Amino acid sequence: MSLLEVSQLTVDVQGIPVVSDVRFAISAGERLGLIGESGSGKTITALAIMGLLPEGLRARGSVVLDGTELLSLSERRLSAVRGSRIAMVFQEPMTALDPLMRVGTQITDAIRIHERVGRRAARDRMLQLMPRVGFSNPREQSRRFPHQLSGGQRQRIVIAIAIACGPALILADEPTTALDVTVQAQVLALLQDLVQDQGSALLLISHDLAVVSSVCQRIVVMYGGRVVESASTPELLTRPRHPYTQALLHTSRGIGGNGDTPAGHLPTIPGSVPELGRFPSGCVFRGRCDREQDRCLEAPPTTGSDHLVACWFPLTSPSDPTAAVTTGGVGA
Ligand SMILES: Nc1ncnc2c1ncn2[C@@H]1O[C@H](COP(=O)(O)OP(=O)(O)OP(=O)(O)O)[C@@H](O)[C@H]1O
Ligand code: SF4
Ligand SMILES: [Mg+2]
């Protein structure tokens, strides 16, 4: 059985779907990547799983963690799940930290919120945890306030808080995007080591295909609030089936691509992600896809078992001569 099973997840804002019929599962200890251009619905999906959607957004469908349906839990029970069973690491560490509290106290408090341990025991745990996230002098460094730490150090404190109670699942939404390039790799390696050490599953959200493919065993690709493809990382990188995934790979330098995009960042694909409520009917990728035909006016079904794709005319092999969105000129 999967640890987390997301099915038919739909999130509306004033009747307009922001995320539609999203489905994926994560097994215990698995690392799953969620990728897609800005506005594709990655963060909203993560917030819906955590029960932290902003006001005005409503989730339907099903999010089952360890056999428990989270979407119907009361806020009280959900907040018990958050932190102890699922933890989240956000892009900007300052949003997760209290600027007026010493960082060590914030870790200690996180331990005490979810476990019945005394302050002294929680503090001892905090002092053991800090070296695991790279602080060599925990007694001194735990007394600092967030503004007295670098961005990378702050994110390592957030990671310490996230792992403090050994959650079964960590959702990390662009955890390194706000950091200096030189510390991105360190923080990512740390996150990967920690989830592996304690056997937690990881849902890693990123724009960065290189990051996701280096850390995750499977990748889910989102576009227009929908899952358009999902497969194991090697399969997705070598045999993408959805034209959108193909476009990401072709134009992303360093992963079989040859575009002008800086390594590791999602490329510029012709056209842009439509605004909320402006997605075409039928297939959401219509208008940007060179394989489009009349049939695409109807929404494509999702097909496959291990390798899922939502497209009427998926690519059949990496050398498919009609491969979409390469340098243009590909007819349907
Ligand atoms: N609070 C909100 N109210 C209304 N619409 C929202 C809200 N937050 C996000 N949206 C809309 O939901 C859609 C998906 O947003 P989301 O933040 O999930 O995208 P994303 O894939 O995480 O993008 P990015 O890579 O830029 O973080 C966007 O069209 C966005 O405008
Ligand atoms: S071929 Fe059609 S269904 Fe497939 S991605 Fe392109 S527009 Fe969508
Ligand atoms: Mg986001």
GROMACS .gro file of C-alpha atoms and ligand atoms in nm:
model
  372
    1MET     CA    1   0.000   0.000   0.000
    2SER     CA    2   0.118   0.353  -0.075
    3LEU     CA    3   0.209   0.588   0.206
    4LEU     CA    4   0.033   0.877   0.031
    5GLU     CA    5  -0.234   0.836  -0.232
    6VAL     CA    6  -0.360   1.148  -0.405
    7SER     CA    7  -0.654   1.088  -0.634
    8GLN     CA    8  -0.890   1.311  -0.830
    9LEU     CA    9  -0.754   1.610  -0.640
   10THR     CA   10  -0.919   1.926  -0.767
   11VAL     CA   11  -0.875   2.274  -0.620
   12ASP     CA   12  -1.108   2.556  -0.720
   13VAL     CA   13  -1.085   2.928  -0.673
   14GLN     CA   14  -1.423   3.089  -0.723
   15GLY     CA   15  -1.536   2.798  -0.934
   16ILE     CA   16  -1.225   2.801  -1.157
   17PRO     CA   17  -1.010   2.489  -1.122
   18VAL     CA   18  -0.649   2.568  -1.036
   19VAL     CA   19  -0.562   2.201  -1.000
   20SER     CA   20  -0.769   1.933  -1.175
   21ASP     CA   21  -0.791   1.562  -1.119
   22VAL     CA   22  -0.435   1.526  -0.991
   23ARG     CA   23  -0.333   1.170  -0.910
   24PHE     CA   24  -0.013   1.021  -0.782
   25ALA     CA   25   0.109   0.797  -0.504
   26ILE     CA   26   0.422   0.787  -0.293
   27SER     CA   27   0.550   0.472  -0.125
   28ALA     CA   28   0.719   0.475   0.215
   29GLY     CA   29   1.076   0.599   0.176
   30GLU     CA   30   1.029   0.694  -0.189
   31ARG     CA   31   1.152   1.023  -0.338
   32LEU     CA   32   0.908   1.168  -0.589
   33GLY     CA   33   0.970   1.484  -0.790
   34LEU     CA   34   0.696   1.724  -0.899
   35ILE     CA   35   0.795   1.947  -1.188
   36GLY     CA   36   0.632   2.198  -1.419
   37GLU     CA   37   0.652   2.560  -1.526
   38SER     CA   38   0.548   2.844  -1.300
   39GLY     CA   39   0.172   2.844  -1.243
   40SER     CA   40   0.128   2.476  -1.320
   41GLY     CA   41  -0.021   2.405  -0.976
   42LYS     CA   42   0.269   2.245  -0.787
   43THR     CA   43   0.247   2.455  -0.471
   44ILE     CA   44  -0.132   2.443  -0.461
   45THR     CA   45  -0.112   2.063  -0.481
   46ALA     CA   46   0.131   2.053  -0.187
   47LEU     CA   47  -0.076   2.296   0.018
   48ALA     CA   48  -0.391   2.093  -0.050
   49ILE     CA   49  -0.215   1.780   0.077
   50MET     CA   50  -0.110   1.965   0.393
   51GLY     CA   51  -0.454   2.121   0.443
   52LEU     CA   52  -0.296   2.465   0.422
   53LEU     CA   53  -0.475   2.614   0.120
   54PRO     CA   54  -0.514   2.992   0.126
   55GLU     CA   55  -0.858   3.130   0.196
   56GLY     CA   56  -1.096   3.103  -0.095
   57LEU     CA   57  -0.941   2.784  -0.235
   58ARG     CA   58  -1.124   2.458  -0.183
   59ALA     CA   59  -0.998   2.104  -0.238
   60ARG     CA   60  -1.205   1.806  -0.353
   61GLY     CA   61  -1.106   1.450  -0.425
   62SER     CA   62  -0.896   1.238  -0.197
   63VAL     CA   63  -0.564   1.259  -0.013
   64VAL     CA   64  -0.502   0.943   0.187
   65LEU     CA   65  -0.204   0.918   0.420
   66ASP     CA   66  -0.147   0.576   0.577
   67GLY     CA   67  -0.512   0.486   0.524
   68THR     CA   68  -0.647   0.814   0.668
   69GLU     CA   69  -0.840   1.054   0.443
   70LEU     CA   70  -0.688   1.396   0.514
   71LEU     CA   71  -0.937   1.609   0.322
   72SER     CA   72  -1.215   1.528   0.567
   73LEU     CA   73  -1.010   1.562   0.888
   74SER     CA   74  -1.092   1.836   1.135
   75GLU     CA   75  -0.837   2.116   1.161
   76ARG     CA   76  -0.739   1.987   1.506
   77ARG     CA   77  -0.661   1.637   1.381
   78LEU     CA   78  -0.495   1.770   1.069
   79SER     CA   79  -0.261   1.989   1.267
   80ALA     CA   80  -0.157   1.682   1.465
   81VAL     CA   81  -0.072   1.510   1.137
   82ARG     CA   82   0.129   1.811   1.023
   83GLY     CA   83   0.472   1.801   1.174
   84SER     CA   84   0.443   1.451   1.317
   85ARG     CA   85   0.348   1.257   0.999
   86ILE     CA   86   0.401   1.516   0.723
   87ALA     CA   87   0.634   1.813   0.734
   88MET     CA   88   0.687   2.086   0.481
   89VAL     CA   89   0.995   2.281   0.379
   90PHE     CA   90   0.913   2.600   0.191
   91GLN     CA   91   1.115   2.799  -0.059
   92GLU     CA   92   1.181   3.093   0.168
   93PRO     CA   93   1.301   2.984   0.515
   94MET     CA   94   1.208   3.317   0.677
   95THR     CA   95   0.840   3.242   0.618
   96ALA     CA   96   0.871   2.927   0.826
   97LEU     CA   97   1.074   3.076   1.111
   98ASP     CA   98   0.974   3.316   1.386
   99PRO     CA   99   1.214   3.612   1.355
  100LEU     CA  100   1.185   3.688   1.726
  101MET     CA  101   1.274   3.342   1.857
  102ARG     CA  102   1.613   3.178   1.890
  103VAL     CA  103   1.648   2.901   1.634
  104GLY     CA  104   1.727   2.635   1.893
  105THR     CA  105   1.406   2.718   2.079
  106GLN     CA  106   1.212   2.684   1.756
  107ILE     CA  107   1.349   2.332   1.705
  108THR     CA  108   1.286   2.243   2.070
  109ASP     CA  109   0.929   2.370   2.049
  110ALA     CA  110   0.866   2.170   1.731
  111ILE     CA  111   0.979   1.855   1.913
  112ARG     CA  112   0.756   1.933   2.212
  113ILE     CA  113   0.447   2.011   2.005
  114HIS     CA  114   0.446   1.664   1.859
  115GLU     CA  115   0.601   1.452   2.132
  116ARG     CA  116   0.539   1.427   2.501
  117VAL     CA  117   0.888   1.507   2.617
  118GLY     CA  118   1.007   1.756   2.875
  119ARG     CA  119   1.187   2.076   2.783
  120ARG     CA  120   1.527   1.941   2.887
  121ALA     CA  121   1.490   1.620   2.685
  122ALA     CA  122   1.367   1.817   2.383
  123ARG     CA  123   1.662   2.053   2.416
  124ASP     CA  124   1.903   1.758   2.427
  125ARG     CA  125   1.740   1.626   2.111
  126MET     CA  126   1.777   1.967   1.949
  127LEU     CA  127   2.147   1.976   2.036
  128GLN     CA  128   2.190   1.633   1.876
  129LEU     CA  129   1.992   1.736   1.572
  130MET     CA  130   2.182   2.056   1.492
  131PRO     CA  131   2.508   1.882   1.397
  132ARG     CA  132   2.308   1.654   1.168
  133VAL     CA  133   2.204   1.960   0.969
  134GLY     CA  134   2.558   2.094   0.960
  135PHE     CA  135   2.595   2.313   1.272
  136SER     CA  136   2.925   2.223   1.431
  137ASN     CA  137   2.879   2.432   1.746
  138PRO     CA  138   2.513   2.375   1.839
  139ARG     CA  139   2.523   2.530   2.186
  140GLU     CA  140   2.634   2.863   2.050
  141GLN     CA  141   2.453   2.851   1.715
  142SER     CA  142   2.120   2.744   1.866
  143ARG     CA  143   2.112   3.075   2.056
  144ARG     CA  144   2.109   3.281   1.739
  145PHE     CA  145   1.805   3.449   1.591
  146PRO     CA  146   1.711   3.373   1.227
  147HIS     CA  147   1.851   3.705   1.101
  148GLN     CA  148   2.189   3.613   1.246
  149LEU     CA  149   2.214   3.313   1.012
  150SER     CA  150   2.275   3.291   0.639
  151GLY     CA  151   1.996   3.183   0.402
  152GLY     CA  152   2.147   2.835   0.373
  153GLN     CA  153   2.178   2.804   0.753
  154ARG     CA  154   1.818   2.919   0.799
  155GLN     CA  155   1.697   2.656   0.552
  156ARG     CA  156   1.898   2.394   0.744
  157ILE     CA  157   1.714   2.499   1.062
  158VAL     CA  158   1.382   2.461   0.876
  159ILE     CA  159   1.495   2.115   0.764
  160ALA     CA  160   1.587   2.030   1.125
  161ILE     CA  161   1.236   2.133   1.234
  162ALA     CA  162   1.086   1.927   0.952
  163ILE     CA  163   1.275   1.611   1.041
  164ALA     CA  164   1.264   1.661   1.419
  165CYS     CA  165   0.975   1.423   1.471
  166GLY     CA  166   1.072   1.172   1.204
  167PRO     CA  167   0.777   1.241   0.971
  168ALA     CA  168   0.679   0.970   0.725
  169LEU     CA  169   0.664   1.228   0.445
  170ILE     CA  170   0.843   1.556   0.380
  171LEU     CA  171   0.703   1.797   0.121
  172ALA     CA  172   0.980   2.028   0.002
  173ASP     CA  173   0.861   2.312  -0.223
  174GLU     CA  174   1.156   2.464  -0.411
  175PRO     CA  175   1.369   2.423  -0.097
  176THR     CA  176   1.687   2.555  -0.256
  177THR     CA  177   1.558   2.808  -0.510
  178ALA     CA  178   1.601   3.108  -0.280
  179LEU     CA  179   1.954   3.010  -0.185
  180ASP     CA  180   2.287   3.110  -0.324
  181VAL     CA  181   2.391   2.872  -0.599
  182THR     CA  182   2.693   2.755  -0.402
  183VAL     CA  183   2.484   2.637  -0.106
  184GLN     CA  184   2.197   2.491  -0.309
  185ALA     CA  185   2.377   2.165  -0.371
  186GLN     CA  186   2.483   2.129  -0.005
  187VAL     CA  187   2.131   2.186   0.128
  188LEU     CA  188   1.985   1.947  -0.126
  189ALA     CA  189   2.240   1.677  -0.046
  190LEU     CA  190   2.164   1.724   0.322
  191LEU     CA  191   1.789   1.691   0.267
  192GLN     CA  192   1.841   1.378   0.059
  193ASP     CA  193   2.074   1.219   0.318
  194LEU     CA  194   1.836   1.291   0.603
  195VAL     CA  195   1.525   1.153   0.435
  196GLN     CA  196   1.723   0.845   0.335
  197ASP     CA  197   1.868   0.800   0.686
  198GLN     CA  198   1.534   0.812   0.859
  199GLY     CA  199   1.338   0.637   0.586
  200SER     CA  200   1.102   0.929   0.521
  201ALA     CA  201   0.940   0.972   0.182
  202LEU     CA  202   1.004   1.298  -0.003
  203LEU     CA  203   0.789   1.497  -0.241
  204LEU     CA  204   1.033   1.741  -0.398
  205ILE     CA  205   0.882   2.029  -0.594
  206SER     CA  206   1.114   2.215  -0.824
  207HIS     CA  207   1.151   2.411  -1.145
  208ASP     CA  208   1.487   2.250  -1.172
  209LEU     CA  209   1.481   1.934  -1.375
  210ALA     CA  210   1.844   1.858  -1.287
  211VAL     CA  211   1.767   1.882  -0.914
  212VAL     CA  212   1.462   1.659  -0.935
  213SER     CA  213   1.629   1.402  -1.156
  214SER     CA  214   1.936   1.382  -0.932
  215VAL     CA  215   1.734   1.330  -0.614
  216CYS     CA  216   1.411   1.154  -0.711
  217GLN     CA  217   1.334   0.802  -0.821
  218ARG     CA  218   1.013   0.904  -0.997
  219ILE     CA  219   0.892   1.226  -1.154
  220VAL     CA  220   0.544   1.368  -1.200
  221VAL     CA  221   0.510   1.640  -1.464
  222MET     CA  222   0.233   1.898  -1.420
  223TYR     CA  223   0.099   2.145  -1.671
  224GLY     CA  224  -0.209   2.364  -1.641
  225GLY     CA  225  -0.302   2.216  -1.305
  226ARG     CA  226  -0.298   1.861  -1.441
  227VAL     CA  227  -0.061   1.570  -1.428
  228VAL     CA  228   0.044   1.519  -1.789
  229GLU     CA  229   0.303   1.246  -1.738
  230SER     CA  230   0.464   1.039  -1.465
  231ALA     CA  231   0.731   0.772  -1.479
  232SER     CA  232   1.051   0.654  -1.316
  233THR     CA  233   1.328   0.911  -1.354
  234PRO     CA  234   1.540   0.711  -1.602
  235GLU     CA  235   1.232   0.626  -1.808
  236LEU     CA  236   1.109   0.985  -1.816
  237LEU     CA  237   1.449   1.124  -1.911
  238THR     CA  238   1.515   0.874  -2.187
  239ARG     CA  239   1.164   0.797  -2.314
  240PRO     CA  240   0.938   1.097  -2.249
  241ARG     CA  241   0.595   1.042  -2.400
  242HIS     CA  242   0.417   1.373  -2.347
  243PRO     CA  243   0.507   1.656  -2.586
  244TYR     CA  244   0.537   1.894  -2.291
  245THR     CA  245   0.791   1.671  -2.114
  246GLN     CA  246   0.973   1.627  -2.443
  247ALA     CA  247   0.991   2.004  -2.477
  248LEU     CA  248   1.131   2.043  -2.126
  249LEU     CA  249   1.399   1.786  -2.196
  250HIS     CA  250   1.489   1.911  -2.540
  251THR     CA  251   1.546   2.265  -2.430
  252SER     CA  252   1.699   2.197  -2.091
  253ARG     CA  253   2.071   2.196  -2.131
  254GLY     CA  254   2.245   1.918  -1.947
  255ILE     CA  255   1.965   1.665  -1.959
  256GLY     CA  256   1.982   1.556  -2.316
  257GLY     CA  257   1.887   1.903  -2.427
  258ASN     CA  258   2.059   2.161  -2.637
  259GLY     CA  259   1.877   2.484  -2.562
  260ASP     CA  260   2.001   2.814  -2.431
  261THR     CA  261   1.852   2.778  -2.087
  262PRO     CA  262   2.098   2.788  -1.798
  263ALA     CA  263   2.171   2.439  -1.674
  264GLY     CA  264   1.909   2.304  -1.443
  265HIS     CA  265   1.633   2.550  -1.513
  266LEU     CA  266   1.313   2.490  -1.698
  267PRO     CA  267   1.347   2.614  -2.051
  268THR     CA  268   1.140   2.862  -2.236
  269ILE     CA  269   0.893   2.666  -2.437
  270PRO     CA  270   0.723   2.850  -2.720
  271GLY     CA  271   0.415   3.029  -2.588
  272SER     CA  272   0.348   3.072  -2.220
  273VAL     CA  273   0.138   2.912  -1.951
  274PRO     CA  274  -0.208   3.070  -1.987
  275GLU     CA  275  -0.347   3.268  -1.698
  276LEU     CA  276  -0.583   3.112  -1.450
  277GLY     CA  277  -0.913   3.033  -1.614
  278ARG     CA  278  -0.769   3.084  -1.965
  279PHE     CA  279  -0.659   2.726  -2.031
  280PRO     CA  280  -0.800   2.584  -2.351
  281SER     CA  281  -1.077   2.329  -2.333
  282GLY     CA  282  -0.980   1.975  -2.423
  283CYS     CA  283  -0.608   1.917  -2.380
  284VAL     CA  284  -0.455   2.195  -2.167
  285PHE     CA  285  -0.137   2.194  -2.378
  286ARG     CA  286  -0.327   2.287  -2.695
  287GLY     CA  287  -0.190   2.599  -2.857
  288ARG     CA  288   0.165   2.520  -2.752
  289CYS     CA  289   0.187   2.171  -2.893
  290ASP     CA  290   0.313   2.089  -3.240
  291ARG     CA  291   0.139   1.751  -3.243
  292GLU     CA  292  -0.205   1.899  -3.195
  293GLN     CA  293  -0.489   1.759  -3.405
  294ASP     CA  294  -0.868   1.797  -3.403
  295ARG     CA  295  -0.902   1.520  -3.150
  296CYS     CA  296  -0.715   1.731  -2.895
  297LEU     CA  297  -1.028   1.945  -2.860
  298GLU     CA  298  -1.138   1.666  -2.629
  299ALA     CA  299  -0.949   1.611  -2.302
  300PRO     CA  300  -0.711   1.317  -2.344
  301PRO     CA  301  -0.743   1.019  -2.111
  302THR     CA  302  -0.451   0.915  -1.894
  303THR     CA  303  -0.310   0.586  -2.016
  304GLY     CA  304  -0.036   0.345  -1.907
  305SER     CA  305   0.041   0.177  -1.578
  306ASP     CA  306   0.395   0.249  -1.454
  307HIS     CA  307   0.447   0.517  -1.715
  308LEU     CA  308   0.137   0.738  -1.729
  309VAL     CA  309   0.070   0.991  -2.001
  310ALA     CA  310  -0.228   1.214  -2.078
  311CYS     CA  311  -0.207   1.275  -2.451
  312TRP     CA  312  -0.395   1.158  -2.761
  313PHE     CA  313  -0.074   1.133  -2.964
  314PRO     CA  314   0.210   1.047  -2.726
  315LEU     CA  315   0.562   1.009  -2.852
  316THR     CA  316   0.659   0.653  -2.911
  317SER     CA  317   1.037   0.663  -2.885
  318PRO     CA  318   1.315   0.917  -2.824
  319SER     CA  319   1.396   0.917  -3.194
  320ASP     CA  320   1.034   0.966  -3.297
  321PRO     CA  321   1.070   1.171  -3.614
  322THR     CA  322   0.754   1.363  -3.530
  323ALA     CA  323   0.886   1.453  -3.185
  324ALA     CA  324   0.717   1.770  -3.075
  325VAL     CA  325   0.861   2.110  -2.996
  326THR     CA  326   1.218   2.068  -3.100
  327THR     CA  327   1.321   2.348  -3.326
  328GLY     CA  328   0.976   2.394  -3.470
  329GLY     CA  329   0.828   2.280  -3.797
  330VAL     CA  330   0.684   1.961  -3.661
  331GLY     CA  331   0.348   1.896  -3.809
  332ALA     CA  332   0.076   1.686  -3.665
  333LIG     N1  333  -0.414   3.235  -0.317
  333LIG     C1  334  -0.448   3.217  -0.445
  333LIG     N2  335  -0.567   3.262  -0.492
  333LIG     C2  336  -0.603   3.245  -0.619
  333LIG     N3  337  -0.527   3.179  -0.710
  333LIG     C3  338  -0.410   3.132  -0.671
  333LIG     C4  339  -0.363   3.146  -0.536
  333LIG     N4  340  -0.242   3.088  -0.526
  333LIG     C5  341  -0.214   3.040  -0.650
  333LIG     N5  342  -0.314   3.066  -0.735
  333LIG     C6  343  -0.317   3.029  -0.877
  333LIG     O1  344  -0.306   2.889  -0.887
  333LIG     C7  345  -0.229   2.854  -1.000
  333LIG     C8  346  -0.121   2.757  -0.959
  333LIG     O2  347  -0.035   2.822  -0.870
  333LIG     P1  348   0.086   2.749  -0.796
  333LIG     O3  349   0.139   2.845  -0.695
  333LIG     O4  350   0.044   2.617  -0.746
  333LIG     O5  351   0.188   2.729  -0.915
  333LIG     P2  352   0.334   2.666  -0.909
  333LIG     O6  353   0.337   2.554  -1.006
  333LIG     O7  354   0.371   2.636  -0.769
  333LIG     O8  355   0.421   2.786  -0.967
  333LIG     P3  356   0.566   2.838  -0.923
  333LIG     O9  357   0.661   2.747  -0.993
  333LIG    O10  358   0.568   2.977  -0.976
  333LIG    O11  359   0.577   2.832  -0.775
  333LIG     C9  360  -0.177   2.984  -1.059
  333LIG    O12  361  -0.258   3.016  -1.169
  333LIG    C10  362  -0.197   3.084  -0.951
  333LIG    O13  363  -0.225   3.210  -1.004
  334SF4     S1  364  -0.092   1.595  -2.905
  334SF4    FE1  365  -0.289   1.679  -2.846
  334SF4     S2  366  -0.341   1.573  -2.656
  334SF4    FE2  367  -0.121   1.546  -2.688
  334SF4     S3  368  -0.027   1.716  -2.577
  334SF4    FE3  369  -0.052   1.782  -2.790
  334SF4     S4  370  -0.247   1.893  -2.788
  334SF4    FE4  371  -0.240   1.766  -2.604
  335MG      MG  372   0.513   2.712  -0.638
   0.00000   0.00000   0.00000
